[in-house]
Structure formats: structure tokens, C-alpha cells
XYZ file of N, CA and C in Angstrom:
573
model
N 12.436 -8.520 -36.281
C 12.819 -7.304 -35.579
C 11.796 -6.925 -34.523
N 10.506 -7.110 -34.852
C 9.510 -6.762 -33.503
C 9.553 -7.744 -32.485
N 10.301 -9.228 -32.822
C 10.344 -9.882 -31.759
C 11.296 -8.982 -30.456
N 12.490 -8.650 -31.159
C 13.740 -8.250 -30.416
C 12.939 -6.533 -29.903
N 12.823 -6.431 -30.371
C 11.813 -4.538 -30.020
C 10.725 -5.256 -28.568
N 10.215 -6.289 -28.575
C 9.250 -6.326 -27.539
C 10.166 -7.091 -26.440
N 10.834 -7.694 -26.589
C 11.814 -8.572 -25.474
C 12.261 -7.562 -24.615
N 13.311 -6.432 -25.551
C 13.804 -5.248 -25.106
C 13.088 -4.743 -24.437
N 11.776 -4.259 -24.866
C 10.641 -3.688 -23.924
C 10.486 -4.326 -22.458
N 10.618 -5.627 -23.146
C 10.179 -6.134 -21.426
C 11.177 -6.259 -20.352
N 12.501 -6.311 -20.963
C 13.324 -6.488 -20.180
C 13.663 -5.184 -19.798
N 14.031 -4.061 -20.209
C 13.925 -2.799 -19.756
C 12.693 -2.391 -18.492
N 11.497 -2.707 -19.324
C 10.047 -3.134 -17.873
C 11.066 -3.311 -16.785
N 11.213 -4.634 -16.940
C 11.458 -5.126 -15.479
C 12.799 -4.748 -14.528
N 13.580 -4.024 -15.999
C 15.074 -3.447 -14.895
C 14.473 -2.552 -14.470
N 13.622 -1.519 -14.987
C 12.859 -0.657 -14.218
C 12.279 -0.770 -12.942
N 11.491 -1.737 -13.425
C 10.857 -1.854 -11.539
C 11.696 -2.476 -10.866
N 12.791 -3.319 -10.654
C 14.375 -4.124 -10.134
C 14.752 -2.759 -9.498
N 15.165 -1.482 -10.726
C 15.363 -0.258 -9.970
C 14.641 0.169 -9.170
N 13.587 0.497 -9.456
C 12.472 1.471 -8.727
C 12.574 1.028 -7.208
N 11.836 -0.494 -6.998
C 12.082 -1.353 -6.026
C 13.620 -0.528 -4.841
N 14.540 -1.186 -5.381
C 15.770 -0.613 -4.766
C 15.759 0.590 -4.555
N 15.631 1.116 -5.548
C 15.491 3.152 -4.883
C 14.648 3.729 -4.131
N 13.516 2.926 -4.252
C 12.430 3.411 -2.973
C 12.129 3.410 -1.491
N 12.945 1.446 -1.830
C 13.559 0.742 -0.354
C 14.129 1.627 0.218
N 15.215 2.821 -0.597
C 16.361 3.418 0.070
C 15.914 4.453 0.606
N 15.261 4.995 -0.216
C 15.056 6.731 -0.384
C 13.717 6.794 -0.372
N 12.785 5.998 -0.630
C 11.586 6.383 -0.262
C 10.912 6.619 -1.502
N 9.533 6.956 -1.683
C 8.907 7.049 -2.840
C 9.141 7.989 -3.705
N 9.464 9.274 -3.006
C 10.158 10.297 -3.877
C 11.714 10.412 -4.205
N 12.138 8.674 -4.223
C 13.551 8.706 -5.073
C 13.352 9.355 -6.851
N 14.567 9.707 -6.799
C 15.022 10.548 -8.533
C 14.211 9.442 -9.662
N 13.924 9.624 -10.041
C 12.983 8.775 -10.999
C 14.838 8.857 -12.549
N 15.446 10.087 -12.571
C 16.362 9.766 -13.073
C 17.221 8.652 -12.581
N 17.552 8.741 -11.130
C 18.732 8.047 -10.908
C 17.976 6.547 -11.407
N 17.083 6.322 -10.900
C 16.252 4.727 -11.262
C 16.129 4.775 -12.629
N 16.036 5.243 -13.354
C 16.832 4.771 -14.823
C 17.734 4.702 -15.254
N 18.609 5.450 -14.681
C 20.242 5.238 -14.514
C 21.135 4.094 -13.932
N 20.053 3.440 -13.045
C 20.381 2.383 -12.116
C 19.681 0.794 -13.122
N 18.688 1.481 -13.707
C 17.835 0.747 -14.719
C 18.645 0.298 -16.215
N 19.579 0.914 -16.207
C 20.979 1.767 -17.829
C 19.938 1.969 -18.472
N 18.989 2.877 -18.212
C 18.015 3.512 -19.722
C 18.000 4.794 -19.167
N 17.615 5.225 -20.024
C 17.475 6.700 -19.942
C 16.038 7.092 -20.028
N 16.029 8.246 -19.188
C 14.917 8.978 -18.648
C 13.620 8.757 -19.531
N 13.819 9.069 -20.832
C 12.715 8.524 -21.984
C 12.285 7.188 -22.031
N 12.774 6.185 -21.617
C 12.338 5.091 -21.542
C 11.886 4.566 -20.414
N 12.357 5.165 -19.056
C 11.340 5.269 -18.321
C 9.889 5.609 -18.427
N 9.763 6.879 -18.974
C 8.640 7.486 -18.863
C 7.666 6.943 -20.081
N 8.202 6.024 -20.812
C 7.132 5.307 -22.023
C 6.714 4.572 -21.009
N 7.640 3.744 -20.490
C 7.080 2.656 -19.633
C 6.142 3.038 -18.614
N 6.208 3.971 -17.599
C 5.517 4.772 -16.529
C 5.478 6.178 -16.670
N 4.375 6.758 -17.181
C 4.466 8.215 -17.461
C 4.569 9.191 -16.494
N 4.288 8.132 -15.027
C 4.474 9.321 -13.977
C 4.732 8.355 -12.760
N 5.545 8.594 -11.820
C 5.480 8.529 -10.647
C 4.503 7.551 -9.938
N 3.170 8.004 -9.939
C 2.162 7.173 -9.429
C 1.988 5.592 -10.528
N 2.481 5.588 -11.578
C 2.416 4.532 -12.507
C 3.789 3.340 -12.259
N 4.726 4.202 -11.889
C 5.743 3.422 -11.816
C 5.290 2.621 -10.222
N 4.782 3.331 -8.904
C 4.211 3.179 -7.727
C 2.966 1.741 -8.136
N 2.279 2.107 -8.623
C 1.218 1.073 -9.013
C 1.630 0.186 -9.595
N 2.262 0.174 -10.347
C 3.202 -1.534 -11.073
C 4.078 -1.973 -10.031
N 4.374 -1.221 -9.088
C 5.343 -2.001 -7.907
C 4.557 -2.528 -6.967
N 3.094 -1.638 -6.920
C 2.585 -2.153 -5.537
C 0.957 -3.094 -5.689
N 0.139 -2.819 -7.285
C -0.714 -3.725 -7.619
C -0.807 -5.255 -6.731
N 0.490 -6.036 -7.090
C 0.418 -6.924 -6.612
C -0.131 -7.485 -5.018
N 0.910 -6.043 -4.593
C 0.412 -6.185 -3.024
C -1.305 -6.021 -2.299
N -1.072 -5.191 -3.005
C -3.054 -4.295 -2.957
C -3.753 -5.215 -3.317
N -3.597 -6.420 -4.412
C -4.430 -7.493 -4.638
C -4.403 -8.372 -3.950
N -3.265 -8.835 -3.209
C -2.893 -9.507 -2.448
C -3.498 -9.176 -0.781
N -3.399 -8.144 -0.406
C -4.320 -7.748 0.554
C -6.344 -7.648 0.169
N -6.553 -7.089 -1.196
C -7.621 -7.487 -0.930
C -8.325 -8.874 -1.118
N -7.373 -9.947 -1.726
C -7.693 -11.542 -1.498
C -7.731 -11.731 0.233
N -6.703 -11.075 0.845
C -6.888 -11.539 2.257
C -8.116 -11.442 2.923
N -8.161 -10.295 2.566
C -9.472 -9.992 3.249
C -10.776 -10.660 3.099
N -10.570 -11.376 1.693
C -11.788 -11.879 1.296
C -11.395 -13.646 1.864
N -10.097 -13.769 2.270
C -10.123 -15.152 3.244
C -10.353 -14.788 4.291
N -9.856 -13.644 5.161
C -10.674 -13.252 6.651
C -11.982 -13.582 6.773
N -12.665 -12.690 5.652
C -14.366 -12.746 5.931
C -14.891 -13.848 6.279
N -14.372 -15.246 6.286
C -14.919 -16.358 6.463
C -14.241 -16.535 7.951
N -13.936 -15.587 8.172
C -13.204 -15.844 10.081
C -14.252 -15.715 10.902
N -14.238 -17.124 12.351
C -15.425 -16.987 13.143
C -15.393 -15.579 13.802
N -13.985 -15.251 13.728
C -13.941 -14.064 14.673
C -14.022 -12.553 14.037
N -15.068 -11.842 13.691
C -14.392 -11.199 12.419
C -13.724 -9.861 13.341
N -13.552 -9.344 14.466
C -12.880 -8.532 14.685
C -11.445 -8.935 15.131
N -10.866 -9.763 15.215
C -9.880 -10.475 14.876
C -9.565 -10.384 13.585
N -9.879 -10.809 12.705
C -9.979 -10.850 11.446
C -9.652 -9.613 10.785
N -10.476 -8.005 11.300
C -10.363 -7.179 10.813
C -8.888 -6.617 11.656
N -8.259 -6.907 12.551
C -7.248 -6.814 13.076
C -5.779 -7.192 12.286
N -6.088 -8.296 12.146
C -5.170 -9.062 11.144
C -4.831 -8.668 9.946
N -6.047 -7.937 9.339
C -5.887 -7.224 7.604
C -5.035 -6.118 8.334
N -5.448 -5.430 9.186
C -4.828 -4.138 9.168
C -3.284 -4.089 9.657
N -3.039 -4.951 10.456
C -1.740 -5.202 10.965
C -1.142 -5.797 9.653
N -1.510 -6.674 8.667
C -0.914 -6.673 7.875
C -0.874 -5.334 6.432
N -1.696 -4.578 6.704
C -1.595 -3.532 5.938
C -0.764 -2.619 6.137
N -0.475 -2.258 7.674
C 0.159 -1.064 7.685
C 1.743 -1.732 7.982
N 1.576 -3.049 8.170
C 3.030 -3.566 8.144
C 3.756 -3.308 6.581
N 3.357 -3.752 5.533
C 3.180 -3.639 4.708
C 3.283 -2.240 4.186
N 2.706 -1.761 4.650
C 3.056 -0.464 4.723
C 4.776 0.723 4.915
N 5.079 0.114 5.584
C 6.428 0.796 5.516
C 7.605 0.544 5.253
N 7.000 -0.357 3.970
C 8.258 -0.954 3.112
C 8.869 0.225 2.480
N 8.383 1.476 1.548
C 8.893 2.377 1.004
C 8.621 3.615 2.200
N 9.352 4.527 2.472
C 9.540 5.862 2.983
C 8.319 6.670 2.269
N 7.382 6.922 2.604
C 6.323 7.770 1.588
C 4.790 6.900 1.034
N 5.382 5.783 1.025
C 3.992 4.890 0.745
C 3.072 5.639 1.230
N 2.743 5.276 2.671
C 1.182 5.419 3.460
C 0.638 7.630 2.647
N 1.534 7.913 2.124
C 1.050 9.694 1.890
C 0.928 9.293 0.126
N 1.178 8.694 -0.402
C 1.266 8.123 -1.873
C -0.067 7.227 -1.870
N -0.587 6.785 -0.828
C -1.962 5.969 -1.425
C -2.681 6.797 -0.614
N -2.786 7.234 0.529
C -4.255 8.570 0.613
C -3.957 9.439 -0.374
N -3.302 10.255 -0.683
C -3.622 11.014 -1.752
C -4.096 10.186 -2.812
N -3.780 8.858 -3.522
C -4.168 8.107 -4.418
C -5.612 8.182 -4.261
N -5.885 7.566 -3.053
C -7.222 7.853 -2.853
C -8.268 8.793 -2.870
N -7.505 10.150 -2.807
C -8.126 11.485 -3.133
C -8.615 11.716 -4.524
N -7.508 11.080 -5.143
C -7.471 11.696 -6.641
C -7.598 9.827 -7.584
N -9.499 10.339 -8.346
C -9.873 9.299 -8.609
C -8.834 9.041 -10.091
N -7.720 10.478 -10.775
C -7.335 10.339 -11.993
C -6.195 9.527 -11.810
N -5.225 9.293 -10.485
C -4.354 8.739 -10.426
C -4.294 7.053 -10.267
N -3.007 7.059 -11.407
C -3.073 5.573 -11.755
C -2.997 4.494 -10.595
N -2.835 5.029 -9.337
C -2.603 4.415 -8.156
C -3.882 3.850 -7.328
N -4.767 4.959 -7.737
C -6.532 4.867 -7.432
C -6.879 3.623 -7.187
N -7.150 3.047 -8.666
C -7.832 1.830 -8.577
C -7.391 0.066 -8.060
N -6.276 0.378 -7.386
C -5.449 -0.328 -6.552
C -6.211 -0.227 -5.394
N -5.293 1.004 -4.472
C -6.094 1.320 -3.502
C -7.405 1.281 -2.731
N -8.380 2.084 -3.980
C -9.617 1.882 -3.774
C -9.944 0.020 -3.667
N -9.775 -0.622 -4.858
C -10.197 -1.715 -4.637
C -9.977 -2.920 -3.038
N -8.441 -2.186 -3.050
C -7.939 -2.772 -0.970
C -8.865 -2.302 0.082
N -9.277 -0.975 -0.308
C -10.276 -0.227 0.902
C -11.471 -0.507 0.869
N -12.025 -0.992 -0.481
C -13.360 -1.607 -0.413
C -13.203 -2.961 0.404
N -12.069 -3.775 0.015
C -12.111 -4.849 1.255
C -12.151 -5.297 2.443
N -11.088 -4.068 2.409
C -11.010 -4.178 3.877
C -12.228 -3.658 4.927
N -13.296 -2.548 3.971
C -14.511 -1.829 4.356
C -15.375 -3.132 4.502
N -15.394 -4.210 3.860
C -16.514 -5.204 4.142
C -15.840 -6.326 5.497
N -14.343 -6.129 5.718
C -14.287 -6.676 6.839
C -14.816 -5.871 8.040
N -14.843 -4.576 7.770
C -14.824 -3.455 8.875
C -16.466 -3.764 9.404
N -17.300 -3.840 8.198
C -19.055 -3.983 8.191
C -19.278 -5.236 8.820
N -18.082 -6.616 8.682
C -18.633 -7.506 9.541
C -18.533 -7.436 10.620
N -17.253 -6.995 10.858
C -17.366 -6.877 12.416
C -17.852 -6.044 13.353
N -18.263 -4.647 12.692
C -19.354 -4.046 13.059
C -20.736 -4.595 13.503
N -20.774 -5.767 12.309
C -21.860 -6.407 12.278
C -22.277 -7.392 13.433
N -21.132 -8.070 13.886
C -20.776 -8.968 15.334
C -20.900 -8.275 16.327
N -20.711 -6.945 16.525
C -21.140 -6.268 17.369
C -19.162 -6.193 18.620
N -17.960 -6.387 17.523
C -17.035 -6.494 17.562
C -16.097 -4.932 17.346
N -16.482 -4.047 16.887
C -15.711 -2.923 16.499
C -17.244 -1.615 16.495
N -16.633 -0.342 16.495
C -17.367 0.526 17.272
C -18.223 0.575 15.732
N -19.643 1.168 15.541
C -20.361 1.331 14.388
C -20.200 2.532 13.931
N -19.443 3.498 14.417
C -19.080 4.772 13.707
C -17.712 4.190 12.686
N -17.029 3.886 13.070
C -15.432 3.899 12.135
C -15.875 3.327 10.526
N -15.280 4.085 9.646
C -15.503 3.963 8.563
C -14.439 3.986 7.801
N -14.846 2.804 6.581
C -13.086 1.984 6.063
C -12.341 3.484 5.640
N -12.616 4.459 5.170
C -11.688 5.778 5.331
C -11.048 5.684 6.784
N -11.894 6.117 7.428
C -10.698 6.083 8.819
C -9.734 4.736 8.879
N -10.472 3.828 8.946
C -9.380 2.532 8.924
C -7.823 2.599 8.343
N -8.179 3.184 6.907
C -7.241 3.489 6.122
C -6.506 4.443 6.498
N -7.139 5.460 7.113
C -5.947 6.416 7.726
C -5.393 6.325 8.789
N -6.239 5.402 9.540
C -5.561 4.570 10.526
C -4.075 3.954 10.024
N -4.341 3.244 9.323
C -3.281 2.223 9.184
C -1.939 3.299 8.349
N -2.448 4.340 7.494
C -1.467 4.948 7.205
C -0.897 5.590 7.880
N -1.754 6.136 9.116
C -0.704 6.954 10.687
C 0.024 5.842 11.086
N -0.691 4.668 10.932
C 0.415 3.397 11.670
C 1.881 3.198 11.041
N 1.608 3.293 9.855
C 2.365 3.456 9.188
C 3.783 4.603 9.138
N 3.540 5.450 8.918
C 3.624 6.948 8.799
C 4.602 6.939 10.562
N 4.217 6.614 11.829
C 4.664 6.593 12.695
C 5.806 5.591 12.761
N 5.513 4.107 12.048
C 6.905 3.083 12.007
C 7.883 3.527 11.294
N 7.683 4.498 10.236
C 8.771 5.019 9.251
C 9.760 5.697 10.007
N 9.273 6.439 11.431
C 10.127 6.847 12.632
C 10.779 6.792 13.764
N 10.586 5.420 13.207
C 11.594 4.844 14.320
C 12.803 3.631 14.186
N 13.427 3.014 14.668
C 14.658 2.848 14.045
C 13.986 0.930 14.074
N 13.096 0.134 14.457
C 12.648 -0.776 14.129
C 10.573 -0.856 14.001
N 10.265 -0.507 12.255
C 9.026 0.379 11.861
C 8.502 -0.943 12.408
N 8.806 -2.123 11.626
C 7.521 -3.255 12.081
C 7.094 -3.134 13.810
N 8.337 -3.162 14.302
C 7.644 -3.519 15.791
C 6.897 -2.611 16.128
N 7.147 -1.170 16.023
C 6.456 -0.124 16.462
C 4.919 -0.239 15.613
N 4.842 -0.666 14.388
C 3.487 -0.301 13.740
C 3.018 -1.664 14.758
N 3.159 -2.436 14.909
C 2.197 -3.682 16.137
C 1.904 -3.240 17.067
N 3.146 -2.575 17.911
C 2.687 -1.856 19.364
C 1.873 -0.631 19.243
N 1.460 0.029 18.208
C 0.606 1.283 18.034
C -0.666 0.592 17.745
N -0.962 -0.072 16.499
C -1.759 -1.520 16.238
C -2.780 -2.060 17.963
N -1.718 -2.530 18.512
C -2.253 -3.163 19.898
C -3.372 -1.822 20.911
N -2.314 -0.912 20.445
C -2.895 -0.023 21.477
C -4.341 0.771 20.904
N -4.189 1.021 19.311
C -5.183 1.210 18.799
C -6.729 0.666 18.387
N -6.606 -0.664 18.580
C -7.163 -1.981 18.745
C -8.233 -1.700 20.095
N -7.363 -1.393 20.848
C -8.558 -0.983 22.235
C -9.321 -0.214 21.681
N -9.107 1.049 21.127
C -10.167 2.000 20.724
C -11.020 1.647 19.796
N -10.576 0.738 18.967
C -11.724 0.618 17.732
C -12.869 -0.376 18.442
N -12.291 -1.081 19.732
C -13.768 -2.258 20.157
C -14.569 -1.689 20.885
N -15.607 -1.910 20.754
C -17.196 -1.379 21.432
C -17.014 -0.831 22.917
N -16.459 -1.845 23.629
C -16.488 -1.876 25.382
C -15.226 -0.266 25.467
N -14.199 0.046 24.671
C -13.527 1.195 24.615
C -14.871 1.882 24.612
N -15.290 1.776 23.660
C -16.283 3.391 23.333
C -17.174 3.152 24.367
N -17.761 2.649 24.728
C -18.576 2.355 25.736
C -18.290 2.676 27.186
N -17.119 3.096 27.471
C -16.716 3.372 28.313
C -16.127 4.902 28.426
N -15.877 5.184 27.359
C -15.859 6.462 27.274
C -16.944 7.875 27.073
């Protein structure tokens, strides 16, 4: 009987996030956490064993990605170019970024709040992407004030701005491109 009790568990798990996934795509991060168990056929209680909140159900959908970006980063760092490099994480971050309606305001606040289960995702992507930011600072490639906080809120305005318009990827590149001038030395230097 505990075999069939843990299978159930898992397979419920995963209609959960199957739902979540789909409802967020649609509606954004603040989809009904009912209807996604409804869409899940469990009911609201079995959601919430599985993810007790919102930011838990968010972090089991998006862990993967956040690890996945901070491996990148740690293949960038070996780039001859590292402000290139730090270009590349971020264009792929905030691309990445506007897969769900609400993401980019769901991980700064994550980031605010060290209790949320979303935190240590986050944080761990921003520490990465902060040591690409230090190399290329370091090359003498990106301005020496910007700090991986700003980066990050960078990429979440990048973000945050593609969600408004009727094709997000292209627009988060063309904001990306244009923002790109400002973060390199010869911008500030000129200003």
C-alpha cells in the first residue's frame, strides 16, 4: 500500500506542475492556484501538501531554469570576451524571462524576501551572473559601478517591458541591444 500512496504522490506532483506550467503560460503567475488543481483533477488540499504556497509551486517550475542559467554562466566565464559573455547570460535571462506573465516581479521580490522558497534559486542565478558582471568589469569591458542587483533589475525591466508587447522575445533583444550601449565603459565615458 505505501508503494501505491507514493506513485500517487508523484504522479499527482507532476500533474501539478503539467498544470501549473499551462496556467501560468496563460495567465501568468498569479493564475488560480484552484483552477490548476482542477486542471491537475486534485483538489485544492493536495495541491497545497505538495506546494504550500505559490512561491513553492513557482520554484519547482523554475529551479531547473535558474540552475541552468547559473551553469551558463559558469561556461561564459571561460569566454575570451567576457563582456560578450556577460551579454549573452543576460539576453538569455530576460528572454527567459517572459515565459510566465509575472515572472520578472515574482523573482525580485524573491530576492527581497530571504524566507521565500523562491530565494535560493534566484539568489544562487544572481550570484552568477554577479561573477560574470566582476569579469568583465574586470576587462575593463562594462562600467565599474553596475552591480549584479542592477543587472537583475535590468533584465527584469527587460523583461517586464517584452510582456508588452505583442512579440516579448524580439522586443526584450532590441531593449537588450540598446541597453548594452549603456552598460560599456566608452557610454559612460562619454557621458
Amino acid at each position: 500500500m505505501a508503494g501505491t500512496v507514493r506513485v500517487d504522490a508523484r504522479r499527482n506532483h507532476d500533474l501539478l506542475l503539467a498544470a501549473a506550467r499551462e496556467a501560468f503560460a496563460a495567465h501568468g503567475t498569479d493564475a488560480s492556484l484552484r483552477d490548476i488543481a482542477r486542471q491537475a483533477g486534485v483538489g485544492i488540499g493536495t495541491l497545497y501538501r505538495h506546494f504550500p504556497t505559490r512561491e513553492a509551486l513557482l520554484e519547482a517550475l523554475l529551479r531547473s531554469r535558474f540552475d541552468a542559467l547559473r551553469d551558463r554562466a559558469g561556461e561564459l566565464s571561460a569566454a575570451a570576451a567576457p563582456g560578450e559573455a556577460l551579454l549573452e547570460w543576460l539576453s538569455e535571462l530576460a528572454a527567459g524571462s517572459v515565459t510566465y506573465r509575472g515572472l520578472p516581479e515574482s523573482v525580485m521580490a524573491a530576492l527581497r524576501d530571504e524566507q521565500s522558497q523562491l530565494h535560493a534559486s534566484c539568489a544562487g542565478m544572481r550570484a552568477a551572473g554577479g561573477r560574470l558582471l566582476e569579469r568583465a568589469q574586470e576587462a575593463g569591458e562594462v562600467r565599474g559601478d553596475v552591480t549584479a542587483a542592477q543587472l537583475l533589475a535590468l533584465a527584469a525591466g527587460l523583461a517586464w517591458a517584452g510582456e508588452q508587447s505583442a512579440d516579448p522575445q524580439d522586443m526584450v533583444r532590441n531593449l537588450l541591444s540598446i541597453a548594452a550601449h549603456g552598460l560599456t565603459r566608452t557610454a559612460a565615458a562619454a557621458t
